[in-house]
Tab-separated table of C-alpha atoms in Angstrom:
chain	number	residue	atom	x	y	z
A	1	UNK	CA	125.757	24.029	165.749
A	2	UNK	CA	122.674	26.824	164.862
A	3	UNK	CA	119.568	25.739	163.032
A	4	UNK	CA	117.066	27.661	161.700
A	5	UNK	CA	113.969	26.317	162.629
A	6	UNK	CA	110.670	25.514	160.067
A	7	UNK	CA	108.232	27.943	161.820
A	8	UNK	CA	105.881	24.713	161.359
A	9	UNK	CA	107.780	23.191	163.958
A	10	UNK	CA	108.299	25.641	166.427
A	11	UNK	CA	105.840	24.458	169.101
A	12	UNK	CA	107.737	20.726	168.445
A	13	UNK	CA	111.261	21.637	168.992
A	14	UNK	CA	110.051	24.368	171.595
A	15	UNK	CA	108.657	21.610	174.012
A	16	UNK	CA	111.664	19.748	173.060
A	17	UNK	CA	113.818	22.597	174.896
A	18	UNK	CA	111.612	21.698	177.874
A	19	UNK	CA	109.294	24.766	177.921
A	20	UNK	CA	106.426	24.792	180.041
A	21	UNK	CA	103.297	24.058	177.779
A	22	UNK	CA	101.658	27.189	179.043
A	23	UNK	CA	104.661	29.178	177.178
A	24	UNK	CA	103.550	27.968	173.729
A	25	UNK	CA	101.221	30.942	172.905
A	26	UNK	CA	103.415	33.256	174.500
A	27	UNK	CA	106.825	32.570	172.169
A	28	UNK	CA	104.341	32.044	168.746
A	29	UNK	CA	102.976	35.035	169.399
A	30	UNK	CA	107.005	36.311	168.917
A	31	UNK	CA	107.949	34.329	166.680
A	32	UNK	CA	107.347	35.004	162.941
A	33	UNK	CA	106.855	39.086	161.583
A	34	UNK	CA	103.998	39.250	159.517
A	35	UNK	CA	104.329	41.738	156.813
A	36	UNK	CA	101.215	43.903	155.968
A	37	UNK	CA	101.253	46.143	153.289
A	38	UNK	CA	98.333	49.045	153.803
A	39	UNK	CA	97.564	51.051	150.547
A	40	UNK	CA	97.867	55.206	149.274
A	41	UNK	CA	97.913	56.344	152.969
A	42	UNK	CA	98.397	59.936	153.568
A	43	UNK	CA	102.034	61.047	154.780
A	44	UNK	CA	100.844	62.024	157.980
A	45	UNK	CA	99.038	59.234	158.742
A	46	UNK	CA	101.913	57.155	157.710
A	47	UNK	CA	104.152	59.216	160.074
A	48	UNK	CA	102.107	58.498	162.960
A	49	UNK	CA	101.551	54.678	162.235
A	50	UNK	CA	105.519	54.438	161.563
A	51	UNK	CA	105.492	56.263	165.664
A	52	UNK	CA	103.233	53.839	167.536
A	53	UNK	CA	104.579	51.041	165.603
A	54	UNK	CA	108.263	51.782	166.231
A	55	UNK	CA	107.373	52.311	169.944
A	56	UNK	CA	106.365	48.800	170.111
A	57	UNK	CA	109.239	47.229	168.201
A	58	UNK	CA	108.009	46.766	165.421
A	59	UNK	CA	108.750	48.848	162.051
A	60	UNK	CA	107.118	50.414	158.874
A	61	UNK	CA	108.022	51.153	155.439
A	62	UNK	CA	107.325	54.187	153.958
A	63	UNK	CA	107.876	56.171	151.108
A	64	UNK	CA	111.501	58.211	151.307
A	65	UNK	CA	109.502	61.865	151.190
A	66	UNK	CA	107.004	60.902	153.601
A	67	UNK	CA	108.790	62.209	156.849
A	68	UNK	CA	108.585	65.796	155.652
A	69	UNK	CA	105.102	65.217	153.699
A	70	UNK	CA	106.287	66.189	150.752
A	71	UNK	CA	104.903	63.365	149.342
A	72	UNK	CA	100.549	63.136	149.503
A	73	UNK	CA	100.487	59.619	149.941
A	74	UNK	CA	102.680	56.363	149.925
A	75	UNK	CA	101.778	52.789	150.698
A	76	UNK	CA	103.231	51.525	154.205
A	77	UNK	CA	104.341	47.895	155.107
A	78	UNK	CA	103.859	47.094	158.412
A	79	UNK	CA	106.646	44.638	160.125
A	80	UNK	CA	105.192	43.209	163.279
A	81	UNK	CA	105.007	39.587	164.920
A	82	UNK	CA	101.359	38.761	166.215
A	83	UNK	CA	102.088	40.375	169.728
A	84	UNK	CA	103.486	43.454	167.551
A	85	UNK	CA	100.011	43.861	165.787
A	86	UNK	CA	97.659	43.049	168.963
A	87	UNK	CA	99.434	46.041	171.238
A	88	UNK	CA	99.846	48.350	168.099
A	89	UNK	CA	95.502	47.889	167.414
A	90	UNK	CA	95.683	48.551	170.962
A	91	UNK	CA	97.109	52.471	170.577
A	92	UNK	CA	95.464	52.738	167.403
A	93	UNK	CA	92.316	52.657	169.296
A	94	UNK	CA	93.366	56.198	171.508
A	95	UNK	CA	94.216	57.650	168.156
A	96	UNK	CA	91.376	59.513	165.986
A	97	UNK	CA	93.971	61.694	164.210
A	98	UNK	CA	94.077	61.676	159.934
A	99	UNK	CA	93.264	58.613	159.047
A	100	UNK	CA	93.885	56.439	162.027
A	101	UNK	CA	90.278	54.707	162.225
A	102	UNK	CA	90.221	53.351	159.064
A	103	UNK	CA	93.360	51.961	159.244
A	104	UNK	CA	92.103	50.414	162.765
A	105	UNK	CA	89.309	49.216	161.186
A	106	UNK	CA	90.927	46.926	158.545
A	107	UNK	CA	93.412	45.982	160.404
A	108	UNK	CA	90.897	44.485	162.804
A	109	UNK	CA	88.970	43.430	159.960
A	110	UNK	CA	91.661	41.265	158.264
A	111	UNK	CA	93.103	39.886	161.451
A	112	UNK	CA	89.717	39.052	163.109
A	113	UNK	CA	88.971	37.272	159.344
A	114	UNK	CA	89.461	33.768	158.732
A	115	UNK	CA	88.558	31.753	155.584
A	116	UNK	CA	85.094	29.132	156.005
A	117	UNK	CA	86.121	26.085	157.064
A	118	UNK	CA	82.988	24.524	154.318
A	119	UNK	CA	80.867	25.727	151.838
A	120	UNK	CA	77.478	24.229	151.594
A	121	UNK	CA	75.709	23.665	147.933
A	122	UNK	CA	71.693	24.891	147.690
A	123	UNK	CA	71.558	20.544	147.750
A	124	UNK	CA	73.166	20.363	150.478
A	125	UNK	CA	76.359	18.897	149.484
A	126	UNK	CA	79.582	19.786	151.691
A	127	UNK	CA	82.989	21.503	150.087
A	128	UNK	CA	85.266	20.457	153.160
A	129	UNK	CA	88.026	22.829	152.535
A	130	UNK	CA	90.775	21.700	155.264
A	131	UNK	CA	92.922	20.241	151.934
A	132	UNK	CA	93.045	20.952	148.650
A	133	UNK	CA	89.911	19.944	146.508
A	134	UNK	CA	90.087	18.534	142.619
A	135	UNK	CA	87.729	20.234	140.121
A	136	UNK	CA	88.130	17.594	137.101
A	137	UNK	CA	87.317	19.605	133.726
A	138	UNK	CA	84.411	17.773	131.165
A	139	UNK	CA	84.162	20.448	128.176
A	140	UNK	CA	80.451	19.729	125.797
A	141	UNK	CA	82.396	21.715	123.193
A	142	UNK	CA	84.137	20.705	119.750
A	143	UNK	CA	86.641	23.769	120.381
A	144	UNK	CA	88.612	23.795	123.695
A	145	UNK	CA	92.199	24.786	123.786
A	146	UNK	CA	92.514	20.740	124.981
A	147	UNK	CA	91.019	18.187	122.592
A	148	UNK	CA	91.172	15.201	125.429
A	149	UNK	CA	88.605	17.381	127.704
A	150	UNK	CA	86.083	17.595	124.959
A	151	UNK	CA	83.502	15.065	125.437
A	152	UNK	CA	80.344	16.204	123.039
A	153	UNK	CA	78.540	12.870	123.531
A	154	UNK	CA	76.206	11.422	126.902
A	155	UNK	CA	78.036	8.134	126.775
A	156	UNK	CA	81.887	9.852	126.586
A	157	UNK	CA	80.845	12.543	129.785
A	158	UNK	CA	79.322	9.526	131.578
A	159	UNK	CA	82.638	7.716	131.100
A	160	UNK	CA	84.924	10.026	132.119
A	161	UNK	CA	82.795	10.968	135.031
A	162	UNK	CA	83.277	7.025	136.114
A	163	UNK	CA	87.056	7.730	136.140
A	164	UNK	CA	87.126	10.618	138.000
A	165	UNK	CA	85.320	9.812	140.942
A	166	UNK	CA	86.857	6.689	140.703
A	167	UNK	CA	89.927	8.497	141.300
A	168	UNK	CA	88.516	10.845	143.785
A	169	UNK	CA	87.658	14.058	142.381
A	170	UNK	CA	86.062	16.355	144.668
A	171	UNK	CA	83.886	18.534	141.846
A	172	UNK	CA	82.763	18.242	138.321
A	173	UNK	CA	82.989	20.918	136.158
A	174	UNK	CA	80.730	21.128	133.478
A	175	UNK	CA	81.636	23.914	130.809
A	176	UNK	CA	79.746	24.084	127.189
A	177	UNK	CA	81.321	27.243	125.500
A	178	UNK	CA	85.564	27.837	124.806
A	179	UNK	CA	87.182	30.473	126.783
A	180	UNK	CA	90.368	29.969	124.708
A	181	UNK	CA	92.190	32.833	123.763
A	182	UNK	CA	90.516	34.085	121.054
A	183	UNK	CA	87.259	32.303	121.292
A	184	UNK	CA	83.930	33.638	120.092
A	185	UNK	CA	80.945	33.113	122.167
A	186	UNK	CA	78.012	30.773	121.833
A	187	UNK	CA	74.411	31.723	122.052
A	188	UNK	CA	72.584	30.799	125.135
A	189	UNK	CA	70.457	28.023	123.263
A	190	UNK	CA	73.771	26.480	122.267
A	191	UNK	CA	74.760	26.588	125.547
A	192	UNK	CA	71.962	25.452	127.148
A	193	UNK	CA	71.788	22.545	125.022
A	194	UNK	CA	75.133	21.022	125.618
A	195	UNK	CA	75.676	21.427	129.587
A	196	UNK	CA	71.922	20.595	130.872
A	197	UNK	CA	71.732	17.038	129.458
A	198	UNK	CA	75.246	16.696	130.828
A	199	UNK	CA	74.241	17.818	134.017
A	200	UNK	CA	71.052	16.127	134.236
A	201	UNK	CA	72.716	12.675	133.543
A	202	UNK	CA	75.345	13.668	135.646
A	203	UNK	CA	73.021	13.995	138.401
A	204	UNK	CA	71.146	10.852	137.942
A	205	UNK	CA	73.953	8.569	138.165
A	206	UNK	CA	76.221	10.425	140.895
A	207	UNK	CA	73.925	11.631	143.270
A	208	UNK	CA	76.461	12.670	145.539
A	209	UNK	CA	78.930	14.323	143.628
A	210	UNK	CA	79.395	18.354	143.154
A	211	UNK	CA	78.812	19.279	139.876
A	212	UNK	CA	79.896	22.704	139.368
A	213	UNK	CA	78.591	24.551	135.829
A	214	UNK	CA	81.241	26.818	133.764
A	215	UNK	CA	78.939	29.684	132.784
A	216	UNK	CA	78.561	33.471	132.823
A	217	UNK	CA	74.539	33.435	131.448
A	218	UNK	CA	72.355	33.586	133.969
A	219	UNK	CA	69.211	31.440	132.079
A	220	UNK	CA	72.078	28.797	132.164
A	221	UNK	CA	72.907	29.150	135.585
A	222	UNK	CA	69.309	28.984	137.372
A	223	UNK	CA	68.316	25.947	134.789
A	224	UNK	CA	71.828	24.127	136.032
A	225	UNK	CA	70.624	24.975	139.492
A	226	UNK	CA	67.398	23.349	138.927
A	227	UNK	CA	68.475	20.262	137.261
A	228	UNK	CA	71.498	19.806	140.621
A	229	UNK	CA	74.203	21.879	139.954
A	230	UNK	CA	75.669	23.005	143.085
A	231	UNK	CA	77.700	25.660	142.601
A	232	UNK	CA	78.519	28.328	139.122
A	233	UNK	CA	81.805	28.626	137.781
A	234	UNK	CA	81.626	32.613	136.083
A	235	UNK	CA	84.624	33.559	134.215
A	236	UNK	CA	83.001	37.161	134.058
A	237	UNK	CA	82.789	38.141	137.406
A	238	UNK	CA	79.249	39.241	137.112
A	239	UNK	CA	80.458	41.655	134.312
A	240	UNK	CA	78.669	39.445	131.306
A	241	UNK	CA	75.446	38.824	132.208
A	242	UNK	CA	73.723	41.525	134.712
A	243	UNK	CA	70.954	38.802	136.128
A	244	UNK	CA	73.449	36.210	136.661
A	245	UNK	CA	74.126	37.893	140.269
A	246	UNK	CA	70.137	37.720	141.225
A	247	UNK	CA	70.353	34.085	140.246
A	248	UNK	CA	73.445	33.269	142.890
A	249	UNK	CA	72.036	35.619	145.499
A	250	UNK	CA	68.384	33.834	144.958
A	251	UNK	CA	69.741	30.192	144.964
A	252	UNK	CA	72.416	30.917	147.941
A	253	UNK	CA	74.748	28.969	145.088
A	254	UNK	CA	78.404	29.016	145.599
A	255	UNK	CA	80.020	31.003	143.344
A	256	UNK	CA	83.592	31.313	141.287
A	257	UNK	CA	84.456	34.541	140.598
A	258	UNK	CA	87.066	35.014	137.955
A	259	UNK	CA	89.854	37.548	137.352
A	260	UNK	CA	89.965	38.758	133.567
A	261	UNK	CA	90.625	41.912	130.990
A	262	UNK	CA	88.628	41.897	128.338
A	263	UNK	CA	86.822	38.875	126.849
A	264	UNK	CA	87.981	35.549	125.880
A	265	UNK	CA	88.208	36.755	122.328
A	266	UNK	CA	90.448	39.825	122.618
A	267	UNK	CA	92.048	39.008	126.096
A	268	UNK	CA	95.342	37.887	124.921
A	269	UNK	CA	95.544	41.369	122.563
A	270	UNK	CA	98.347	43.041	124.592
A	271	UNK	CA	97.431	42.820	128.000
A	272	UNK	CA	99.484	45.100	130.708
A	273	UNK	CA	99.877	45.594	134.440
A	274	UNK	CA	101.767	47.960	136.425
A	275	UNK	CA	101.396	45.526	139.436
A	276	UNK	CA	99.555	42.467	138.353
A	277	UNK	CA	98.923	41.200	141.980
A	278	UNK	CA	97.752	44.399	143.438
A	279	UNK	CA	95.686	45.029	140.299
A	280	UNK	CA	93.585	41.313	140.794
A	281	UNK	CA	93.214	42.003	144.419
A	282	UNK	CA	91.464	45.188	143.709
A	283	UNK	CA	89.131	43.355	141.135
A	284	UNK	CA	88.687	40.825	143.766
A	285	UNK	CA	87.728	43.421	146.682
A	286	UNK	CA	85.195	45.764	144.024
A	287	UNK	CA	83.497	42.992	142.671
A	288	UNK	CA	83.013	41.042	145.849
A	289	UNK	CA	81.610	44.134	147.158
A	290	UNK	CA	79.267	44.609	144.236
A	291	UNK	CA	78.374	40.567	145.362
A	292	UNK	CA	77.610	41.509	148.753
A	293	UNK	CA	75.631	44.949	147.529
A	294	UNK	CA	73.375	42.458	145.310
A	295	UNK	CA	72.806	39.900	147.955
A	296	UNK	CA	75.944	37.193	147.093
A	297	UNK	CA	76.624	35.130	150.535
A	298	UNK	CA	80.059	36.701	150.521
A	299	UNK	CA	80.774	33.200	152.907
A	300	UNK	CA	80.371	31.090	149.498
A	301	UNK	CA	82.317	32.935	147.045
A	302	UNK	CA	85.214	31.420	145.795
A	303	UNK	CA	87.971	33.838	144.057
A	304	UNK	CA	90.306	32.417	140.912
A	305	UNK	CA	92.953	34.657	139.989
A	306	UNK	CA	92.288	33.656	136.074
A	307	UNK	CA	95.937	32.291	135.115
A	308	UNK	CA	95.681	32.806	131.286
A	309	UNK	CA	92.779	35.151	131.148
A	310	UNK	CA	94.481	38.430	129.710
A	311	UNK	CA	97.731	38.122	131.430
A	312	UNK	CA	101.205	37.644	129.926
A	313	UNK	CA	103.834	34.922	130.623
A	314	UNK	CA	105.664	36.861	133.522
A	315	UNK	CA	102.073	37.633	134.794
A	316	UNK	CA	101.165	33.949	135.039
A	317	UNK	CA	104.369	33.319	137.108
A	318	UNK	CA	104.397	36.320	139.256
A	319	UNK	CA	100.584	35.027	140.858
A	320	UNK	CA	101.917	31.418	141.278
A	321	UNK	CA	105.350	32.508	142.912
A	322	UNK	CA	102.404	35.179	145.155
A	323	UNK	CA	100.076	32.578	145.930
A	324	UNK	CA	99.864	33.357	149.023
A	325	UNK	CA	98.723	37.113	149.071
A	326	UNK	CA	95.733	36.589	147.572
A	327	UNK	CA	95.214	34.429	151.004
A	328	UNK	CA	94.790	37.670	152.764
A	329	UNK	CA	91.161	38.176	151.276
A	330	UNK	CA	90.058	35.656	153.247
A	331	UNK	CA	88.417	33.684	150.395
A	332	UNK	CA	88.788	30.169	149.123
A	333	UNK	CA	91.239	30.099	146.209
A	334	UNK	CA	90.707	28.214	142.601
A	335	UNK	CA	93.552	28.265	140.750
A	336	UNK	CA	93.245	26.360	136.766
A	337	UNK	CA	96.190	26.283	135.381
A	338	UNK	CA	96.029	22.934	133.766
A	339	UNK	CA	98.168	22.491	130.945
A	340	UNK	CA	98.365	26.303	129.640
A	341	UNK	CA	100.364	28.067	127.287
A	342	UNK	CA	102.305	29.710	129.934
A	343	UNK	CA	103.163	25.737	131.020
A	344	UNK	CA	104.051	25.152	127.792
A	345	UNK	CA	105.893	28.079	127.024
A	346	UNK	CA	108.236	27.017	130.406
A	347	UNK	CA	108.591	23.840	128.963
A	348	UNK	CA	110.178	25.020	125.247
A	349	UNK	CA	107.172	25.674	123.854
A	350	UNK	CA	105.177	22.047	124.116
A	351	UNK	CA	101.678	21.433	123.406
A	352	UNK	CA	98.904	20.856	125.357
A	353	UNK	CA	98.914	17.562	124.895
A	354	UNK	CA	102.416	17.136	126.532
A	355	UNK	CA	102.067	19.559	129.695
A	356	UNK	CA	101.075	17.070	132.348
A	357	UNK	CA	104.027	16.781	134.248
A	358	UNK	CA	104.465	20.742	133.833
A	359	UNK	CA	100.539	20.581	135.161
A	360	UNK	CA	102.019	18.382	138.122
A	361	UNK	CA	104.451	20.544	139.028
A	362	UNK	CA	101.895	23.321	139.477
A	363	UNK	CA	99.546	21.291	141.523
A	364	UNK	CA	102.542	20.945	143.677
A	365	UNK	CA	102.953	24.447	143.986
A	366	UNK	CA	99.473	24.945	144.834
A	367	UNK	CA	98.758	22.186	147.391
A	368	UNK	CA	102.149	23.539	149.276
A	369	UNK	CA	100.626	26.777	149.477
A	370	UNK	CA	96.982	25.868	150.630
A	371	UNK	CA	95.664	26.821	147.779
A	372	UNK	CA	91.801	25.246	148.140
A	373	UNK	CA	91.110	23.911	144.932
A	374	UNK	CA	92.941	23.177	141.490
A	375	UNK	CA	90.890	22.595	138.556
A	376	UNK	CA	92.198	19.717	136.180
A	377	UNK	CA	92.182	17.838	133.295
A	378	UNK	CA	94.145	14.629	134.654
A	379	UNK	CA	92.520	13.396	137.655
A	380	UNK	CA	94.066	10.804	138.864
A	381	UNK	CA	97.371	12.361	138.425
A	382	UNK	CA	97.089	15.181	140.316
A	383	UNK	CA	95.225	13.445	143.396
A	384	UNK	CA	98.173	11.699	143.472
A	385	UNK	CA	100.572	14.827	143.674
A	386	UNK	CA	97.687	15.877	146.497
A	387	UNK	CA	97.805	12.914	148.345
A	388	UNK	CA	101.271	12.975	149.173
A	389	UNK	CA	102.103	15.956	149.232
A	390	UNK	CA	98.688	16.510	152.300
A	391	UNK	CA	100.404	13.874	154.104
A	392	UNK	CA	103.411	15.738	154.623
A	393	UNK	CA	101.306	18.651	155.727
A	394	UNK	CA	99.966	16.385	158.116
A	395	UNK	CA	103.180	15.956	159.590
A	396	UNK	CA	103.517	19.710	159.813
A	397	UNK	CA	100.338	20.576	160.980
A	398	UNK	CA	100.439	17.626	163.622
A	399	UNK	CA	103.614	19.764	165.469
A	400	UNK	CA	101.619	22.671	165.737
């Protein structure tokens, strides 16, 4: 009999063989290739990474013309376990040929990188992010895509507040304008007056819950701030609103930053990748750069590929079956997917109102890929999906 073994329970079955414990670190180090893809590379650099890598063991994929150079460039995926990429960093370093540091560089960079274990609100309250957190969605507007999240009144936000902590969410979110497809924009007046008496009364009965505000104006944002918001929710990426960036950078506020073309109003109009994944990622990396550049804590932003926001139905699918790529910028993940068209349209065209267990199914998806935080409509049902679904983690992460 020959099993192929989870690589979650390596370390379990490999003291089961009777290994000596001190092995452990040794065989993981073996055990799993880690594929790295490096972007537009010159040929001969990729020639001599595809050298010192094969030399080792390991392997590199290049472009077919790249051996003569009669290509410029070509991406290159490195194929390497752990061991692979510690002794290949390790020639790398005697190497100052083409562009051999650079490469060195990131690859240090990303492997050196890890994620923040918490992110800390300007309050003071803690985002533990060792499971996947709930963000439960209260929309102050007549007009979202969803008529049970709009709650216009005190009394109805107050109430469905009460049920969600009740059932454990781990973040409000309080938004006061429609990003649906299609959706005109409010003043900031209008704004202003729907999510700051939500948030202040918010505040005043949960003191210790994180209430995160769905804006991209930056008068918005600092007044949230001020009244106990603890963290800004910016479908824009900075792109809306140029002061909103002094405002995060001045209050040290943990920030969403949000993957979109265009503007809720023409987003949906024909929207096209080449390579929808590598295209986000590259928003991701310039605009978290612009963050740092404008004094952003780069440790407290939070990235949200923006499932819905000017991508098609077979872009929506291709970033939850690639969750885990966007891992590699080292970055919390948000992913709000909550009963979407793209749900809908998977499910024979259903409405929102009948895409919970479709939303379910996602949460699944998301929890089973570490992704740090799904925002919601539903609760209780989704900490549910969590809750089981983390205990079986536990079991994994207990054989490691």
């Amino acid at each position: 009999m020959i099993v192929e073994l989870s690589h979650e329970f390596l370390r379990k079955e490999i003291l089961k063989v009777g290994a000596h414990p001190a092995s452990l670190e040794i065989f993981e180090r073996k055990a799993q290739i880690i594929p790295l893809k490096i972007f537009n590379i010159s040929s001969p650099t990729a020639n001599v990474i595809k050298q010192e890598m094969l030399s080792l063991g390991g392997d590199v994929v290049v472009h077919k013309n790249v051996v003569d150079c009669k290509i410029e460039k070509s991406d290159v995926i490195l194929l390497g376990t752990k061991k692979h990429y510690e002794l290949f960093i390790k020639k790398l370093e005697n190497n100052k040929y083409f562009e051999i540091p650079l490469v060195l560089q990131e690859l240090k960079e990303y492997l050196l990188k890890q994620k923040p274990e918490k992110i800390v609100s300007p309050w003071g309250r803690v985002l533990n992010l060792s499971r996947t957190l709930v963000m439960g969605i209260i929309n102050v507007t007549p007009d979202s895509f969803y008529s049970g999240s709009r709650k216009m009144q005190i009394n109805e936000v107050l109430k469905t507040v009460e049920d969600m902590v009740i059932n454990g969410v781990d973040i409000i979110d309080i938004g006061g304008q429609s990003t649906r497809p299609g959706a005109e924009p409010v003043s900031i007046d209008e704004e202003m007056s729907r999510v700051i008496p939500a948030i202040e009364s918010i505040r005043k009965s949960y003191p210790d819950v994180v209430i995160s505000v769905d804006t991209y104006y930056s008068k918005v944002a600092e007044l949230a701030v001020d009244r106990g918001a603890d963290m800004i929710n910016d479908i824009s990426a900075f792109r809306f609103d140029n002061d909103l960036v002094k405002i995060v950078a001045k209050y040290k506020v943990p920030y969403i930053l949000m993957h979109m073309k265009g503007t809720p109003k023409d987003m949906q109009k024909n929207p096209y990748y080449d390579d929808v994944v590598r295209e986000i990622m590259e928003f991701f990396e310039e605009r978290i750069n612009y963050a740092k550049e404008n004094g952003v804590d780069p440790e407290k932003i939070i990235v949200d590929p923006g499932i819905g926001f000017g991508k098609r139905y077979e872009d929506n699918l291709e970033i939850m079956a690639r969750l885990k790529e966007f891992k590699s910028l080292r970055k919390p993940i948000l992913i709000g997917a909550s009963r979407k068209s793209f749900i809908g349209k998977a499910l024979s065209d259903l409405p929102p109102e009948e895409r919970l267990e479709g939303t379910l199914g996602i949460t699944a998806l998301c929890v089973l890929n570490d992704v740090d935080i799904v925002r919601v409509h539903d609760v209780k049902e989704n900490k549910r999906v969590i809750k089981v679904l983390e205990e079986i983690k536990c079991i994994r992460s207990s054989s490691l």
